[in-house]
Amino acid sequence: MAVQSKPAALPPWGYAVAGSTGAVLANALVYPLDIVKTRLQVQIKRKPGEESDHSEPHYTSTWDAITKIVAEEGVHGLYAGMNGALLGVASTNFAYFYWYSIVRQLYLKYQKVSAPPSTAVELILGAIAGAVAQLCTIPVAVVTTRQQTQSKADRKGLLDTAREVIHSEDGVFGLWRGLKASLVLVVNPAITYGAYERLKGAIFPGKTRLTAGEAFLLGAMSKALATIATQPLIVAKVGLQSKPPPQRQGKPFKGFIEVMQFIVKHEGLSSLFKGIGPQIIKGFLVQGLLMMTKERMEFFFVLLFRYVRKIRSEQLAKAAELAAAAASKAKVAVPISTK
């Protein structure tokens, strides 16, 4: 992202393409961790010695989940719902970075002092951009969560899963299940990018272009902080968007508070942080790779824009020269008549 006190070197769509490209590449590389953390978050934790009457597998750890998924569904099971997930990642990050760059540029344009935005302002700007992005893209997240928690026998495609959600109790509004939790969770990217900007200024003051390693480090650190702060809400959101647990007998949750109350009652307070291991690992890697790729993509777009502007200026200069030459020839060719 551009230095705070300087005008943006790219238009909003340039930042949006750079951010969404980095997000898609990063999430594709670590997608199996996304499957694992989702399944750990939706399962009901068993008490010691308790046997389950249900056919769903139970996972005790990240590695246990990986081995059981591969054993029961094959390696492809670790990539269930990947197409929808990457579509959601691309659309969400494009919308987020697009609106973030717009609201940030507007703030810098109309603020009365030239100082960079404070941490609080960065969080607010990020929250506004995140809220707009969630309103547009949450249906894809709902469908993806359903796909990731389906068994191999029940697995459906993206459109069939969307139809299943629409034909459920909530109707078409089921595609926006968990919207309130998602709007609250805009503090996650807000904390992430706010922390990224502050850490960037604190650790690398005055540096306008970070190396790949520096961008990875800052991205990973900022995402880890945001994940720890918002994990209970992440777990509640996944619970809202997936099928209700067997104990609910098909009755969906009404809100994220109800999900959290259910988890605390049946599993204990610590279960609000279930799946935090793969969540942090995934976030650490994804955010690090995202920011590393995003910095490189932004640099590429800056060079591309400069090249295009240079070519256009050269073409305009050449056209002006041709027009001037044609005009001078026309003057010479006109005969002078005298009476």
XYZ file of C-alpha atoms in Angstrom:
339
model
C 0.000 0.000 0.000
C 1.203 3.474 -0.736
C 2.828 5.605 1.921
C 0.176 7.298 3.970
C 1.175 10.921 3.472
C 1.588 10.681 -0.319
C -1.099 10.525 -2.997
C -1.870 7.079 -4.378
C 0.280 6.041 -7.329
C -2.467 3.722 -8.591
C -6.215 4.081 -9.185
C -8.501 2.141 -6.799
C -8.984 -0.738 -9.226
C -5.196 -1.161 -9.434
C -4.983 -1.714 -5.673
C -8.050 -3.966 -5.864
C -6.543 -6.197 -8.570
C -3.220 -6.352 -6.725
C -4.888 -7.279 -3.429
C -7.293 -9.859 -4.873
C -4.523 -11.490 -6.931
C -2.348 -11.876 -3.877
C -5.275 -13.214 -1.830
C -6.236 -15.850 -4.408
C -2.662 -17.109 -4.778
C -2.124 -17.218 -1.016
C -5.417 -18.981 -0.240
C -4.925 -21.517 -3.029
C -1.570 -22.519 -1.518
C -2.946 -23.121 1.996
C -6.528 -24.165 1.180
C -6.347 -27.519 3.033
C -5.862 -25.555 6.266
C -9.095 -23.693 5.506
C -10.993 -26.995 5.239
C -9.468 -28.247 8.496
C -10.161 -25.107 10.528
C -13.774 -24.965 9.253
C -14.492 -28.572 10.207
C -12.856 -28.166 13.609
C -14.986 -25.092 14.245
C -18.357 -26.675 13.348
C -17.938 -29.979 15.182
C -19.208 -30.401 18.729
C -16.406 -31.210 21.130
C -16.818 -34.582 22.817
C -16.387 -35.092 26.499
C -13.763 -37.645 27.650
C -15.037 -41.197 27.097
C -18.145 -40.043 25.237
C -19.138 -42.018 22.143
C -20.963 -40.413 19.258
C -24.182 -41.792 17.801
C -23.674 -39.816 14.617
C -21.858 -40.783 11.460
C -19.857 -37.573 11.195
C -16.135 -38.036 11.902
C -14.614 -36.331 14.925
C -11.247 -34.589 14.800
C -8.953 -34.070 17.771
C -6.300 -31.892 16.131
C -5.179 -30.332 12.870
C -3.094 -33.346 11.871
C -5.851 -35.768 12.924
C -8.303 -33.890 10.696
C -5.927 -33.974 7.716
C -5.250 -37.717 8.017
C -8.936 -38.617 8.490
C -10.104 -36.458 5.585
C -7.488 -38.008 3.268
C -8.340 -41.530 4.479
C -12.098 -41.110 4.010
C -12.301 -38.766 1.009
C -8.883 -38.892 -0.617
C -6.574 -35.962 -1.203
C -9.403 -34.252 -3.124
C -11.280 -33.981 0.159
C -8.762 -31.363 1.311
C -9.835 -29.190 -1.632
C -13.627 -29.523 -1.353
C -15.376 -26.289 -2.288
C -12.137 -24.692 -3.460
C -13.627 -23.060 -6.572
C -16.297 -21.273 -4.579
C -13.832 -20.358 -1.855
C -11.381 -18.751 -4.279
C -14.244 -16.940 -6.013
C -15.270 -15.588 -2.625
C -11.691 -14.637 -1.763
C -11.228 -12.817 -5.074
C -14.511 -10.906 -4.866
C -14.174 -10.031 -1.171
C -10.596 -8.810 -1.444
C -11.248 -6.916 -4.674
C -14.183 -5.120 -3.036
C -12.238 -4.524 0.191
C -9.093 -3.074 -1.375
C -11.138 -1.048 -3.872
C -13.251 0.648 -1.219
C -10.368 0.895 1.250
C -8.272 2.809 -1.260
C -11.213 5.090 -2.093
C -12.148 5.980 1.505
C -8.469 6.396 2.409
C -7.823 8.729 -0.521
C -10.928 10.753 0.392
C -9.747 11.032 3.982
C -6.251 12.151 2.948
C -7.749 14.637 0.480
C -10.066 16.361 2.942
C -8.124 16.180 6.208
C -6.876 19.560 7.428
C -3.454 18.382 8.588
C -0.809 16.547 6.564
C -0.071 13.951 9.254
C -0.760 10.287 8.408
C -3.988 8.734 9.761
C -3.924 7.554 13.364
C -4.462 3.906 14.307
C -8.104 4.648 15.203
C -8.717 6.273 11.828
C -7.051 3.375 10.010
C -9.386 0.962 11.843
C -12.448 3.031 10.949
C -11.464 3.295 7.282
C -10.833 -0.451 7.161
C -14.158 -1.192 8.862
C -16.092 0.932 6.344
C -14.422 -0.817 3.411
C -14.948 -4.231 5.011
C -18.663 -3.613 5.635
C -19.291 -2.657 1.996
C -17.316 -5.693 0.795
C -19.247 -8.091 3.070
C -22.652 -6.872 1.887
C -21.669 -7.702 -1.692
C -19.852 -10.996 -1.212
C -21.262 -12.883 1.803
C -23.484 -15.251 -0.305
C -20.346 -16.856 -1.744
C -18.958 -17.332 1.787
C -22.194 -19.017 2.941
C -22.181 -21.465 0.029
C -18.473 -22.207 0.473
C -18.879 -22.956 4.192
C -21.689 -25.405 3.361
C -19.497 -27.109 0.754
C -16.569 -27.413 3.137
C -18.681 -29.117 5.824
C -20.496 -31.553 3.502
C -19.574 -35.212 3.653
C -18.273 -36.928 0.536
C -21.660 -38.586 -0.080
C -23.588 -35.296 0.256
C -21.148 -33.126 -1.668
C -22.692 -30.844 -4.309
C -21.445 -28.208 -6.715
C -21.473 -24.463 -6.107
C -24.864 -23.789 -7.742
C -26.559 -26.877 -6.264
C -25.364 -25.908 -2.783
C -26.688 -22.379 -3.317
C -30.075 -23.832 -4.314
C -30.060 -25.984 -1.182
C -29.519 -22.865 0.948
C -32.293 -20.978 -0.872
C -34.744 -23.888 -0.439
C -34.071 -24.032 3.319
C -36.096 -22.369 6.051
C -34.601 -18.907 5.443
C -35.233 -18.822 1.698
C -33.079 -16.537 -0.429
C -32.108 -14.581 2.693
C -30.249 -17.706 3.806
C -27.466 -16.603 1.464
C -26.885 -13.723 3.872
C -26.815 -15.868 7.029
C -24.214 -14.592 9.424
C -24.328 -11.070 7.984
C -24.415 -9.461 11.440
C -21.423 -11.521 12.560
C -19.656 -10.692 9.293
C -20.276 -6.980 9.785
C -18.890 -7.221 13.304
C -15.950 -9.192 11.912
C -14.948 -6.312 9.642
C -12.806 -5.365 12.621
C -10.606 -8.350 11.663
C -9.291 -6.927 8.366
C -9.498 -3.487 9.919
C -7.194 -4.620 12.754
C -5.026 -6.493 10.243
C -4.418 -3.604 7.850
C -4.424 -0.998 10.589
C -1.761 -3.008 12.425
C 0.110 -3.521 9.141
C 0.296 0.212 8.491
C 1.336 0.999 12.074
C 3.934 -1.800 12.211
C 5.263 -0.705 8.833
C 5.785 2.822 10.113
C 7.270 1.619 13.407
C 9.603 -1.113 12.120
C 10.503 0.370 8.724
C 10.048 4.158 9.140
C 10.231 6.145 5.928
C 10.628 3.073 3.721
C 8.422 3.325 0.643
C 9.060 -0.106 -0.889
C 9.298 -3.218 1.270
C 11.168 -6.360 0.313
C 9.218 -9.620 -0.059
C 10.463 -10.852 3.321
C 9.582 -7.613 5.108
C 6.064 -7.557 3.635
C 5.549 -11.224 4.596
C 6.686 -10.574 8.180
C 4.431 -7.557 8.678
C 1.427 -9.264 7.058
C 1.811 -12.394 9.178
C 2.245 -10.465 12.435
C -0.764 -8.228 11.817
C -3.034 -11.152 10.870
C -2.049 -13.172 13.950
C -3.026 -10.246 16.198
C -6.378 -9.832 14.437
C -7.176 -13.567 14.571
C -6.575 -13.878 18.307
C -8.786 -10.848 18.962
C -11.731 -12.051 16.842
C -11.625 -15.880 17.017
C -14.899 -16.313 19.020
C -16.771 -14.334 16.373
C -15.128 -16.357 13.592
C -16.296 -19.601 15.227
C -19.825 -18.203 15.683
C -19.987 -17.070 12.042
C -18.981 -20.528 10.770
C -21.604 -22.096 13.036
C -24.278 -19.809 11.596
C -23.388 -20.517 7.974
C -23.039 -24.307 8.260
C -25.783 -26.855 8.864
C -26.978 -26.864 12.503
C -25.405 -29.566 14.735
C -27.368 -32.806 15.403
C -28.279 -31.589 18.910
C -30.349 -28.824 17.282
C -32.416 -31.399 15.317
C -32.252 -29.307 12.147
C -33.220 -26.027 13.840
C -30.930 -23.240 12.574
C -29.358 -20.681 14.883
C -30.988 -17.242 14.896
C -27.849 -15.217 15.555
C -24.181 -15.392 16.463
C -24.931 -14.772 20.161
C -27.069 -17.931 20.187
C -24.232 -19.880 18.558
C -21.785 -18.707 21.206
C -24.221 -19.583 24.015
C -24.700 -23.062 22.539
C -20.942 -23.632 22.307
C -20.311 -22.470 25.882
C -23.164 -24.636 27.212
C -22.158 -27.844 25.425
C -18.380 -27.493 25.149
C -17.176 -24.861 27.572
C -15.800 -21.343 27.223
C -12.485 -22.451 25.732
C -14.295 -23.923 22.708
C -14.978 -20.403 21.464
C -11.339 -20.619 20.360
C -11.558 -24.074 18.759
C -9.711 -24.335 15.482
C -7.504 -21.393 16.393
C -4.351 -23.415 15.597
C -5.012 -23.891 11.861
C -6.761 -20.493 11.806
C -3.593 -18.715 12.952
C -1.316 -20.828 10.755
C -3.549 -20.212 7.752
C -3.862 -16.510 8.544
C -0.120 -16.227 9.175
C 0.745 -17.769 5.813
C -2.086 -16.226 3.795
C -1.599 -12.699 5.065
C 2.164 -12.926 4.715
C 1.904 -14.237 1.153
C -0.908 -11.789 0.344
C 0.996 -8.700 1.422
C 4.208 -9.973 -0.163
C 2.410 -10.602 -3.471
C 0.367 -7.412 -3.198
C 3.489 -5.261 -2.753
C 4.999 -6.872 -5.867
C 1.778 -6.507 -7.857
C 1.447 -2.852 -6.892
C 5.047 -2.244 -7.999
C 4.288 -4.034 -11.294
C 1.193 -1.884 -11.886
C 3.126 1.298 -11.083
C 5.741 0.351 -13.701
C 3.016 -0.634 -16.172
C 1.177 2.660 -15.691
C 4.403 4.651 -16.132
C 5.177 2.724 -19.337
C 1.659 3.286 -20.724
C 1.826 7.007 -19.863
C 5.241 7.258 -21.534
C 3.985 5.562 -24.713
C 0.903 7.785 -24.776
C 2.947 10.975 -24.310
C 5.327 9.906 -27.073
C 2.385 9.183 -29.391
C 0.794 12.535 -28.563
C 4.085 14.344 -29.179
C 4.534 12.537 -32.497
C 0.961 13.368 -33.528
C 1.549 17.027 -32.641
C 4.722 17.091 -34.734
C 2.905 15.546 -37.707
C 0.058 18.016 -37.367
C 2.504 20.943 -37.207
C 4.387 19.651 -40.249
C 1.148 19.206 -42.189
C 0.044 22.722 -41.267
C 3.350 24.253 -42.432
C 3.168 22.370 -45.738
C -0.372 23.575 -46.240
C 0.757 27.198 -45.824
C 3.531 26.775 -48.395
C 1.227 25.070 -50.891
C -1.441 27.823 -50.871
C -0.841 30.184 -53.919
C -0.677 33.908 -53.236
C -3.056 35.841 -55.482
C -2.622 39.586 -56.181
C -4.857 42.029 -57.914
